[in-house]
XYZ file of C-alpha atoms in Angstrom:
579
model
C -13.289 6.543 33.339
C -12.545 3.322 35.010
C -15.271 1.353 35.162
C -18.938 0.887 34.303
C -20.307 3.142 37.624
C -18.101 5.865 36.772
C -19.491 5.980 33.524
C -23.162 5.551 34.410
C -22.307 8.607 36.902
C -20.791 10.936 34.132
C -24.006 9.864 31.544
C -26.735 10.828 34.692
C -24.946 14.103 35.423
C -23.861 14.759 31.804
C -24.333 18.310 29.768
C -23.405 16.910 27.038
C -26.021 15.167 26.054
C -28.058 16.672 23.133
C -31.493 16.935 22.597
C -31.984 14.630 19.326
C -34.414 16.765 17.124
C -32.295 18.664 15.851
C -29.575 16.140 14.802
C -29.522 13.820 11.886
C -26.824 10.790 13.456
C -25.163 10.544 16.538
C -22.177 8.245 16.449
C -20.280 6.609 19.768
C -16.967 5.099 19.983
C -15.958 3.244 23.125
C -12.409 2.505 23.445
C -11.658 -0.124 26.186
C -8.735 -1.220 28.014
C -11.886 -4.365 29.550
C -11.789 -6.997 27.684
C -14.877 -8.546 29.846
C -17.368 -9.024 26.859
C -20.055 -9.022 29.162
C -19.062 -5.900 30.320
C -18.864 -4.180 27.339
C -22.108 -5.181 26.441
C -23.712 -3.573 29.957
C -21.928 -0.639 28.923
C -23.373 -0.812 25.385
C -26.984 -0.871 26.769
C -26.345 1.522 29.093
C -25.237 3.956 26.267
C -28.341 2.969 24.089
C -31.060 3.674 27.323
C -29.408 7.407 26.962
C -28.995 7.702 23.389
C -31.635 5.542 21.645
C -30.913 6.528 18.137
C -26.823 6.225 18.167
C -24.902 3.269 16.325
C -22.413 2.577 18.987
C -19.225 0.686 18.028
C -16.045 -0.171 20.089
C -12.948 -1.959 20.499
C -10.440 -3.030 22.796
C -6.847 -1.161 22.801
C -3.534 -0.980 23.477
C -4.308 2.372 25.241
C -7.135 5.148 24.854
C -7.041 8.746 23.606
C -9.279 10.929 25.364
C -9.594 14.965 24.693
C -6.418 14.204 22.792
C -5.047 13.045 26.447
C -3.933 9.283 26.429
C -4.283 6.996 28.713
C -3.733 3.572 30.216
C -6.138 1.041 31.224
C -9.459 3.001 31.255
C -12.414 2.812 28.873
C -13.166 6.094 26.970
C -16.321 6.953 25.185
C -16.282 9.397 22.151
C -19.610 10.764 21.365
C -19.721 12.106 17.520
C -23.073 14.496 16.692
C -23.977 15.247 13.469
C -26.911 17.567 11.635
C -26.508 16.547 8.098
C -24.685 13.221 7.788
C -26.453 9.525 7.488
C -24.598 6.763 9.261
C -24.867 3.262 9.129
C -24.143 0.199 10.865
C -22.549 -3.122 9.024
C -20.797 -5.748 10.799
C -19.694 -9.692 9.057
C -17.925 -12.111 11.269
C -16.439 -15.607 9.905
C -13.532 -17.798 11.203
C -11.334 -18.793 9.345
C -13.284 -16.893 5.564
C -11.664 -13.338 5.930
C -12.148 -13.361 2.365
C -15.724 -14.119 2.898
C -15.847 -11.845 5.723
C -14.597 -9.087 3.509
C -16.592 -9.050 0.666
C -19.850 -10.007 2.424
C -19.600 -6.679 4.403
C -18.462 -4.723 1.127
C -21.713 -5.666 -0.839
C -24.370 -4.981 2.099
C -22.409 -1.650 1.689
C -22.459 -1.173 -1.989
C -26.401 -2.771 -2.291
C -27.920 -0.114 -0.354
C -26.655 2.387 -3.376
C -25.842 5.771 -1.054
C -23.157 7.669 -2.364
C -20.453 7.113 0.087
C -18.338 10.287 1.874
C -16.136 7.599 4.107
C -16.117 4.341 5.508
C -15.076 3.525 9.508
C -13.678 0.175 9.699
C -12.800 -1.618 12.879
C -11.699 -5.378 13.024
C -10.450 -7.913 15.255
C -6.586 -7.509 13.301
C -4.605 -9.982 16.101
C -7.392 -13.013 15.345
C -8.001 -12.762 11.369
C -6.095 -12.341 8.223
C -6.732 -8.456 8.351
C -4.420 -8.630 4.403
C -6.746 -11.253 2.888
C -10.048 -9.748 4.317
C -9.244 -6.059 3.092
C -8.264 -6.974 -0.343
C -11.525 -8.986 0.011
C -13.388 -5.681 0.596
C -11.667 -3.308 -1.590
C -12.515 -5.555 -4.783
C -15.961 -5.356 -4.253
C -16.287 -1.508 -2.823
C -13.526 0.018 -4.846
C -12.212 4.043 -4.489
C -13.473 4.728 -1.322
C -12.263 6.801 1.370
C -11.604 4.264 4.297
C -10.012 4.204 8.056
C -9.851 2.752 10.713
C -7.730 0.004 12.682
C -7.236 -3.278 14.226
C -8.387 -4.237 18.026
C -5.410 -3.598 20.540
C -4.706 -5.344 23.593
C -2.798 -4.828 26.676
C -1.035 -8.390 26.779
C -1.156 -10.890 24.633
C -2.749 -13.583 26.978
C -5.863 -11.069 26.651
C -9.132 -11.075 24.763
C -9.499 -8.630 21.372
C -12.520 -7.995 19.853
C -14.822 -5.258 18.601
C -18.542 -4.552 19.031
C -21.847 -3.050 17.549
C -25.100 -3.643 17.717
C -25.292 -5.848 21.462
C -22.493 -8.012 19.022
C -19.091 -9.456 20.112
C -17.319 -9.891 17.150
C -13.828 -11.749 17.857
C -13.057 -13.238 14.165
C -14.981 -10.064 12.354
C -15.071 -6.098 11.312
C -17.538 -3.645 11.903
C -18.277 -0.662 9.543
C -19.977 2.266 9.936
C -20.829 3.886 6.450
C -20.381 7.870 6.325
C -23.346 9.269 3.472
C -23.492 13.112 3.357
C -22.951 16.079 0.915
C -21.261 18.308 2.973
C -19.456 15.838 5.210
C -15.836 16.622 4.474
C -13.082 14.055 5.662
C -8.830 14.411 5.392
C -6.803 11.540 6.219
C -3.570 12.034 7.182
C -0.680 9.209 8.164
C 2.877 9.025 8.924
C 5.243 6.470 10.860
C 8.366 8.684 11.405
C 10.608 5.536 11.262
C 13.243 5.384 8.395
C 15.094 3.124 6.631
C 17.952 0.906 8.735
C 19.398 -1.455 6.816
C 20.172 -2.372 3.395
C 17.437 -3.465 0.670
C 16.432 -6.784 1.097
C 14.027 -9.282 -0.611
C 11.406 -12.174 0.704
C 12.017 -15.016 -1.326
C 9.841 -17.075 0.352
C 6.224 -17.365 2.543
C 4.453 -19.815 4.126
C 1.273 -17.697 3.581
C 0.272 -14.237 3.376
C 1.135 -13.480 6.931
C 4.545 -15.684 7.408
C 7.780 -14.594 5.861
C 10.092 -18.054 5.124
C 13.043 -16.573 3.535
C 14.706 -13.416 3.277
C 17.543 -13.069 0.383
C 17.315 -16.845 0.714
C 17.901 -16.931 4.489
C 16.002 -17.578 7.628
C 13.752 -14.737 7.857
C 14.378 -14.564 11.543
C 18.609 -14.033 10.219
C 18.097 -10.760 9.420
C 17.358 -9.247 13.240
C 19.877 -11.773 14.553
C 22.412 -10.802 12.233
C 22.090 -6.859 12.256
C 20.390 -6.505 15.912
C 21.243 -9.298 17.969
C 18.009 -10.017 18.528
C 17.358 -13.772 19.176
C 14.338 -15.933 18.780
C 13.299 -16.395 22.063
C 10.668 -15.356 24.559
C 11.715 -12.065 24.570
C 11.332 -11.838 20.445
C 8.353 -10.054 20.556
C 9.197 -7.209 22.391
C 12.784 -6.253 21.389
C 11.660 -6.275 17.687
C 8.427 -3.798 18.551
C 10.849 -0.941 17.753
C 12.535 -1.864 14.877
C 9.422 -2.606 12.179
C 10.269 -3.848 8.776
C 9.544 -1.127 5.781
C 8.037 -2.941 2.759
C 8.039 -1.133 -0.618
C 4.434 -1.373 -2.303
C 4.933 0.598 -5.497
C 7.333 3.134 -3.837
C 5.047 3.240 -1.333
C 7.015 2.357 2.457
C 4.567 0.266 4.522
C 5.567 -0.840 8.300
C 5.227 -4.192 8.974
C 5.735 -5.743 12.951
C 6.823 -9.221 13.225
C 4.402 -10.569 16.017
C 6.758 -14.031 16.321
C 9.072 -16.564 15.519
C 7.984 -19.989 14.095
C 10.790 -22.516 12.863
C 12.681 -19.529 11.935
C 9.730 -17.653 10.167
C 8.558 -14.388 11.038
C 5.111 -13.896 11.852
C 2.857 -10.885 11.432
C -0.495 -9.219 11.400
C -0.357 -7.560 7.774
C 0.297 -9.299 4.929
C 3.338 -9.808 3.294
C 4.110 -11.063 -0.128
C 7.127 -13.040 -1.814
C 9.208 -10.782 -4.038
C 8.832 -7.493 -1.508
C 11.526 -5.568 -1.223
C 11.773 -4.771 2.220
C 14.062 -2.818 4.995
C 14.835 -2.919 8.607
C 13.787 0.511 10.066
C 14.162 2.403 13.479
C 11.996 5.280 14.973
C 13.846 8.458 14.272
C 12.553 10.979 16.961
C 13.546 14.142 14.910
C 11.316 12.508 12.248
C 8.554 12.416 14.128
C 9.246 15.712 15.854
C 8.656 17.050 11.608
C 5.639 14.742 10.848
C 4.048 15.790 13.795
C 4.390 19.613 13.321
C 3.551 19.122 9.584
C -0.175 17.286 10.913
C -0.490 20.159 12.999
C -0.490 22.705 10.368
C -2.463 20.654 7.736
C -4.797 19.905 10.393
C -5.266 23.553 11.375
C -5.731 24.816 7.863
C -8.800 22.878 7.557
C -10.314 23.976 11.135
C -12.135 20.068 11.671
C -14.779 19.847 14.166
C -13.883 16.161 15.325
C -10.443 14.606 15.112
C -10.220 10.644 15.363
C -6.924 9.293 16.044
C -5.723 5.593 15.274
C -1.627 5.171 16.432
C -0.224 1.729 16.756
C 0.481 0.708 19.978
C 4.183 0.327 19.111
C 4.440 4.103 18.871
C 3.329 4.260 22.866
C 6.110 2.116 23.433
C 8.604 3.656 21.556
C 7.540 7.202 23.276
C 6.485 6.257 26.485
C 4.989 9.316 28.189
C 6.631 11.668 25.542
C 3.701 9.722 23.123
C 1.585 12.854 24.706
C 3.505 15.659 22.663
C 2.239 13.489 19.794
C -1.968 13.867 20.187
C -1.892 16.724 22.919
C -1.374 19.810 20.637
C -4.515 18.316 18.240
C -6.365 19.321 20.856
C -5.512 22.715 20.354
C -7.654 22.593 16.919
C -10.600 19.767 17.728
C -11.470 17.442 19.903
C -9.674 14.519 19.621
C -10.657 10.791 20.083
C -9.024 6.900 19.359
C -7.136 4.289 20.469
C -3.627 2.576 20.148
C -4.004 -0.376 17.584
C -2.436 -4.061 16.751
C -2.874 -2.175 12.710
C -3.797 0.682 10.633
C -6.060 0.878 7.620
C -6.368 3.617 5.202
C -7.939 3.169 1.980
C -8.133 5.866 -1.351
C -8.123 5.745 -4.780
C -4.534 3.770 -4.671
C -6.102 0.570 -2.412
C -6.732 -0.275 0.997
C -3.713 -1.127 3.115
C -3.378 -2.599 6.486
C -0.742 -0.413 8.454
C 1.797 -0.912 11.379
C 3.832 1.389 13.451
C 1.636 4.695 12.290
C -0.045 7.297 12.898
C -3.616 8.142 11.154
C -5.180 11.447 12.289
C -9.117 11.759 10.430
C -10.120 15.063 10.596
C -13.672 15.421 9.942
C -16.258 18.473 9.603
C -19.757 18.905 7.646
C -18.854 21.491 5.622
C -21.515 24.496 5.947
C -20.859 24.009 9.788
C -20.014 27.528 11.082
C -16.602 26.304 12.968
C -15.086 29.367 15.830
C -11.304 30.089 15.365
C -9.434 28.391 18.314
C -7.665 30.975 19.971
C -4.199 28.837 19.694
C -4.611 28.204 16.336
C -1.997 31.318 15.914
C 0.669 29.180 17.847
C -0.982 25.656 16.011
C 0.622 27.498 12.401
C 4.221 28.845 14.284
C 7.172 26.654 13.131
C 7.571 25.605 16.941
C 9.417 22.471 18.238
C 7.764 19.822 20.706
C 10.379 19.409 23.279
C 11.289 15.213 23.274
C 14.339 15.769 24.932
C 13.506 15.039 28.995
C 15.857 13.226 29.419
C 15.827 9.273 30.016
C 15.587 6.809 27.556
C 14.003 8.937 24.361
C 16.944 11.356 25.057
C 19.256 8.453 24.251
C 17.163 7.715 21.357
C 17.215 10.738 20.478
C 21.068 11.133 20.032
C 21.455 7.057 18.672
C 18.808 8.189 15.721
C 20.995 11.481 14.880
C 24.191 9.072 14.889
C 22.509 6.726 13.156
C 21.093 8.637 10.658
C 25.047 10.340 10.085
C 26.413 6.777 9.801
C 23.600 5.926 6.966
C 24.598 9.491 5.289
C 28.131 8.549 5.290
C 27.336 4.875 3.814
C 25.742 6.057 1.078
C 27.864 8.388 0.020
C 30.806 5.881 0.511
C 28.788 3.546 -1.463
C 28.047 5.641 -4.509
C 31.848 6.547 -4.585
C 32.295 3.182 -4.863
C 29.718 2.378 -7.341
C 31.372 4.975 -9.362
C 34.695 3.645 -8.980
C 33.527 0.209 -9.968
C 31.578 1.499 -13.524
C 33.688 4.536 -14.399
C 37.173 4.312 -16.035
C 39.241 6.571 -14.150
C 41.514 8.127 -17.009
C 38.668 9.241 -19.668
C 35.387 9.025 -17.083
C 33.105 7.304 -18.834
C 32.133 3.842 -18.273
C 34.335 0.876 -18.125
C 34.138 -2.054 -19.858
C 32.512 -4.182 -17.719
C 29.763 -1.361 -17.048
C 29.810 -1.093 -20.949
C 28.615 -4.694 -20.550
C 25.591 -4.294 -19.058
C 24.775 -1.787 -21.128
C 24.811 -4.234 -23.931
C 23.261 -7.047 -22.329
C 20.014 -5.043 -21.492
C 19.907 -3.492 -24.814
C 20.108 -7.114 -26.315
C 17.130 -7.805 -23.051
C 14.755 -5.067 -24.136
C 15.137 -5.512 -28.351
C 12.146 -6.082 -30.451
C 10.739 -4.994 -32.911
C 10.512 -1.753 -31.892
C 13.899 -1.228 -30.364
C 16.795 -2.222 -32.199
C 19.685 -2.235 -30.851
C 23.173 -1.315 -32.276
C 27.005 -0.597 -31.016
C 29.402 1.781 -32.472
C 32.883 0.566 -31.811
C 35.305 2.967 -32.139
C 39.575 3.194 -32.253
C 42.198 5.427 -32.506
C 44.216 4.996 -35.580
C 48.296 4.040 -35.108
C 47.419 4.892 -30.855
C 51.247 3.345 -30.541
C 53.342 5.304 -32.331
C 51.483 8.561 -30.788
C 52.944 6.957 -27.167
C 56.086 6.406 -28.736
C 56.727 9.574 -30.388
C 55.070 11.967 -27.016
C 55.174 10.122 -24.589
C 52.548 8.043 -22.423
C 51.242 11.187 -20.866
C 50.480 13.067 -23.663
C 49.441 9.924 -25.129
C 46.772 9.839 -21.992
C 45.738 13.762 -22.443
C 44.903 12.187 -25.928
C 42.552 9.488 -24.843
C 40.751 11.787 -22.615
C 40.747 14.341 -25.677
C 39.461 11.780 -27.812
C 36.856 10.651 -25.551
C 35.165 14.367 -25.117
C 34.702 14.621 -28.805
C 32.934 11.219 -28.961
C 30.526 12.191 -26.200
C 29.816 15.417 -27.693
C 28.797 13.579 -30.485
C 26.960 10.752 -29.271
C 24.774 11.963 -26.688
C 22.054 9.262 -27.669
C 24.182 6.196 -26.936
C 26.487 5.348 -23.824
C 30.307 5.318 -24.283
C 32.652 3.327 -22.939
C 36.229 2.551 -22.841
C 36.383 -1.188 -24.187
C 40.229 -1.656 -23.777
C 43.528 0.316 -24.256
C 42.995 3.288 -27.272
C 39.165 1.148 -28.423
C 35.587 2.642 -27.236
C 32.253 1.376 -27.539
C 29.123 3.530 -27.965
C 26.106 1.652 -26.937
C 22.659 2.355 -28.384
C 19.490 0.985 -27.040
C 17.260 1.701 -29.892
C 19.286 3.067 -33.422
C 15.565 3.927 -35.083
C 15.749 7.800 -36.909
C 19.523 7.164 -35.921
C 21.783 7.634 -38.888
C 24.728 5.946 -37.710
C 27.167 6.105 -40.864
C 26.512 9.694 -41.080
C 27.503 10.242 -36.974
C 30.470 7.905 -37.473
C 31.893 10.376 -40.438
C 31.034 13.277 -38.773
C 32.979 11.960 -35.617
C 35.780 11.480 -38.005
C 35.874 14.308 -39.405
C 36.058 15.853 -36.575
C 38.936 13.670 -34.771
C 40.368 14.463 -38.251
C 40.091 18.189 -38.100
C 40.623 18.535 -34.228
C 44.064 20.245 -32.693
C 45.374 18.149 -30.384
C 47.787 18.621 -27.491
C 51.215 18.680 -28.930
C 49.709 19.418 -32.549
C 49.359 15.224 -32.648
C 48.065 14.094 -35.613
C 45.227 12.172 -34.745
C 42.619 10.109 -36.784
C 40.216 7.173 -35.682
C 38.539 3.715 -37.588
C 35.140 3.100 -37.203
C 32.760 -0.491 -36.989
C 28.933 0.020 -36.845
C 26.490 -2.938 -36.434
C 22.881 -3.438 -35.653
C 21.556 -5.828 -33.545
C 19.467 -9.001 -35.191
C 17.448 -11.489 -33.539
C 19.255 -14.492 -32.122
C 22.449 -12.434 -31.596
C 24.204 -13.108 -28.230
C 25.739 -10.543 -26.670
C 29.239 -12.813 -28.155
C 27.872 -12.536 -31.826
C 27.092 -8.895 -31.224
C 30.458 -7.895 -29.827
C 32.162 -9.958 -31.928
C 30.225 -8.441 -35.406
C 31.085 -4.657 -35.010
C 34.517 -5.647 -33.793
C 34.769 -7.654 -37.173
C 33.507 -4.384 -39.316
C 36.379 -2.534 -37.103
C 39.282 -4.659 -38.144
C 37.438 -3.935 -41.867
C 37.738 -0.708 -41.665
C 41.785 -0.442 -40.301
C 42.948 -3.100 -42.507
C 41.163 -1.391 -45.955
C 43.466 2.259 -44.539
C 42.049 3.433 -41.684
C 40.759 6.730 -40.776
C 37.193 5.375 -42.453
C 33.602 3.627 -41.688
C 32.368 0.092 -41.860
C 29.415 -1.984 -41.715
C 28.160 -5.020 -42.100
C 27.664 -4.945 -45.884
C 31.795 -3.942 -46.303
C 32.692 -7.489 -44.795
């Protein structure tokens, strides 16, 4: 509707409206493009004269979601009935004490002792430290199924706030507590952006919402540098499509600079110094696949009520293709929400705060005799939404599948490269300077658990076999050579050290009889016919790793029990105790 008459119209000549006897909690949503507190709270106790036993809770948006139809610059009102669930009302509002805020609101929860099925959060995102206040929460509640979102607005010279209760909260949350023991409740989210650029790291913050440095750069660099985007005016809106992925224990989480200050970026969620974090893009083919695969989850579990929280960014990105994103959920339930300024979903893993996604909660109490939708046949087809109308997604469209071939091509490029870099090309196993690093970690990780040790290996009189057959052969030899060592030695890492000398690195030599695998390697370079019947035998240095060795003293020791073993006649073994 668009405005407070309509709605007192619709609510006088309603059929919707139950008879309460036979219902345990009705719950109502209103999602509001107004941001006229006084408003809202008229419509508030309008709802309450018609439904005097409801918790009613709303927010303002970005845009509203209506019969899964969404909309622009309306107010929509989701009424929720249900016959076995509890639901109640919590709300905690401080300025400036989101960690206050959040752990205030957590205990009223957790004193009242009901087991918990799910918890509804809404919060005033753009005005608070939504980061500090959630983490504030989830230490006191713990594993609990949460979701909800952040209060949208159209512009940002515009009020956001939520409300409960005849309350304006505009520095607060409001939670309504789910207690049932049939109430069943899926979450389901996905962005459909992908990586863009590289992997990057913050290096420094001002605070939990204000990235400083990136790789030791300007924060702001990194969307000048690789999108020409400048730090101006117009910041805010050319970076809306282009969201930064952070990785939280493999997990990708969007994050949507908000601003520029001195060269900082600004946002909503929090951020923290040593992130690893990557441009990304909306990929419309992605979404096309996350969309169909909601579809079908969503469908399998036949919800009676679907509640939809997308950040506004996505309505942007879409524009009015954002329909053939919520439309077909209608298909299965009736579907509810609003476009957001964040996300939140909380499980067993934490509770995050959430840009540039989508979170669909399906919800049904669970004994609830639920009629098969007659389009659930085509809901469970493998059927493409059609983006492509043309216009400005179309273009995305074909820039995300070029982009996306560019990336492919990068990365393989790259890993040729990396391979090229660590690999010695004649016997294909690692070069000396990969060999290297292999030895420095295993030096990094020794204790007393994990001792290190290096085999260094060399074939005996290497010259005269080049002299006498020639540098080819001489080359099928070193590759020869090289295959038996690796068949033997599949616990350590080989490498060519230099001209006719390998190394075999082992991390940890424990149960590792290293004398006995060095004359068993011998023997069989010893015993072995190679090309051009070449007589072939090799010298052997073994040493394990003691603590204050540097990676110099370590090198330098098995190369020492080498030189031992060619100068006392080659073709033989040393350690340590032969020097």
């Amino acid at each position: 509707m668009n405005n407070i008459t309509e709605l007192s119209e619709k609510l006088r000549n309603a059929d919707f409206i139950k008879d309460n006897t036979d219902l345990y909690s009705v719950l109502i949503q209103v999602f509001s493009s107004n941001d006229d507190k006084y408003e809202m709270m008229e419509i508030t106790g309008m709802l309450e004269s018609f439904f005097t036993k409801a918790i009613i809770v709303g927010t303002t948006t970005s845009g509203e979601i209506s019969d899964s139809v969404t909309y622009n610059n309306k107010i929509a009102v989701s009424i929720s009935y249900f016959k076995k669930t509890e639901l109640s009302l919590f709300y905690s509002e401080y300025k400036d004490d989101e960690e206050k805020m959040g752990s205030e609101l957590a205990n009223a929860i957790k004193d009242t002792g009901k087991e918990i099925s799910g918890i509804m959060l809404l919060a005033s995102i753009r005005n608070i430290n939504g980061g500090l206040m959630l983490s504030s929460f989830e230490k006191v509640i713990g594993n609990v199924l949460v979701f909800g979102a952040g209060a949208g607005v159209y512009n940002n010279s515009r009020n956001s706030f939520v409300f409960c209760s005849g309350k304006i909260l505009e520095y607060g949350v409001t939670a309504v507590v789910f207690t049932s023991q049939c109430l069943k409740i899926q979450i389901h989210t996905y962005t459909g952006w992908q990586p863009l650029s590289k992997e990057m790291k913050i290096t420094s913050i001002s605070n939990p919402l204000k990235i400083k440095e990136i790789d030791y750069q300007p924060a702001v660099h990194i969307y000048q540098k690789y999108l020409h985007i400048k730090n101006d005016e117009y910041f805010f809106s050319n970076v809306l499509e282009f969201p930064i992925f952070v990785n939280r224990k493999g997990n990708m989480l969007a994050r949507v600079p908000v601003g520029c200050e001195d060269e900082s970026l600004l946002f909503v969620a929090d951020v923290r110094e040593g992130d690893l974090i990557q441009l990304a893009y909306g990929n419309v083919e992605n979404i096309i696949k996350c969309s169909n695969n909601l579809r079908k989850k969503m469908s399998e579990m036949k919800p009676e009520s679907i509640f939809l929280y997308s950040c506004n960014i996505r309505q942007i990105f879409l524009g009015p293709n954002i329909q053939n994103e919520t439309q077909p959920l209608g298909k299965i339930a009736p579907v509810s929400g609003f476009f957001t300024y964040g996300e939140i979903i909380g499980d067993s893993s934490g509770i995050n705060l959430l840009n540039a996604t989508m979170i669909a909660v399906a919800m049904k109490e669970e004994d609830t005799d639920i009629p098969v939708n007659e389009d659930n046949s085509v809901i469970n087809e493998d059927k493409e939404i059609d983006w492509n109308t043309g216009g400005s997604i179309s273009l995305v469209t074909r820039l995300s599948y070029f982009i996306n071939s560019v990336l492919e091509e990068s990365q393989e490029n790259f890993i040729k490269l990396q391979i090229m870099a660590e690999t010695d090309q004649l016997t294909n196993v690692y070069n000396r300077r990969k060999t290297t690093e292999y030895i420095d970690n295993a030096i990094a990780n020794a204790d007393c658990n994990h001792v290190p040790a290096l085999i260094m290996a060399d074939i005996d009189y290497f010259k005269h076999i080049n002299d006498s057959y020639g540098h080819d052969i001489g080359d099928i030899i070193l590759k020869e050579f090289t295959d038996i060592l690796k068949k033997y030695s599949d616990k350590g890492v080989v490498g060519r050290w230099g001209g006719e000398e390998f190394m075999i690195v082992f991390m940890d030599s424990e149960n590792l009889k290293l004398v006995e695998l060095c004359e068993n390697i011998r023997h069989n370079v010893e015993m072995y016919r190679f090309t051009c019947n070449a007589k072939v035998t090799a010298s052997f240095g073994i040493v394990h790793f003691k603590n204050g060795y540097t990676r110099s003293d370590f090198c330098k020791q098995v190369d020492d029990c080498l030189y031992k073993a060619k100068s006392t006649g080659r073709n033989r073994v040393c350690t340590v105790n032969d020097l």
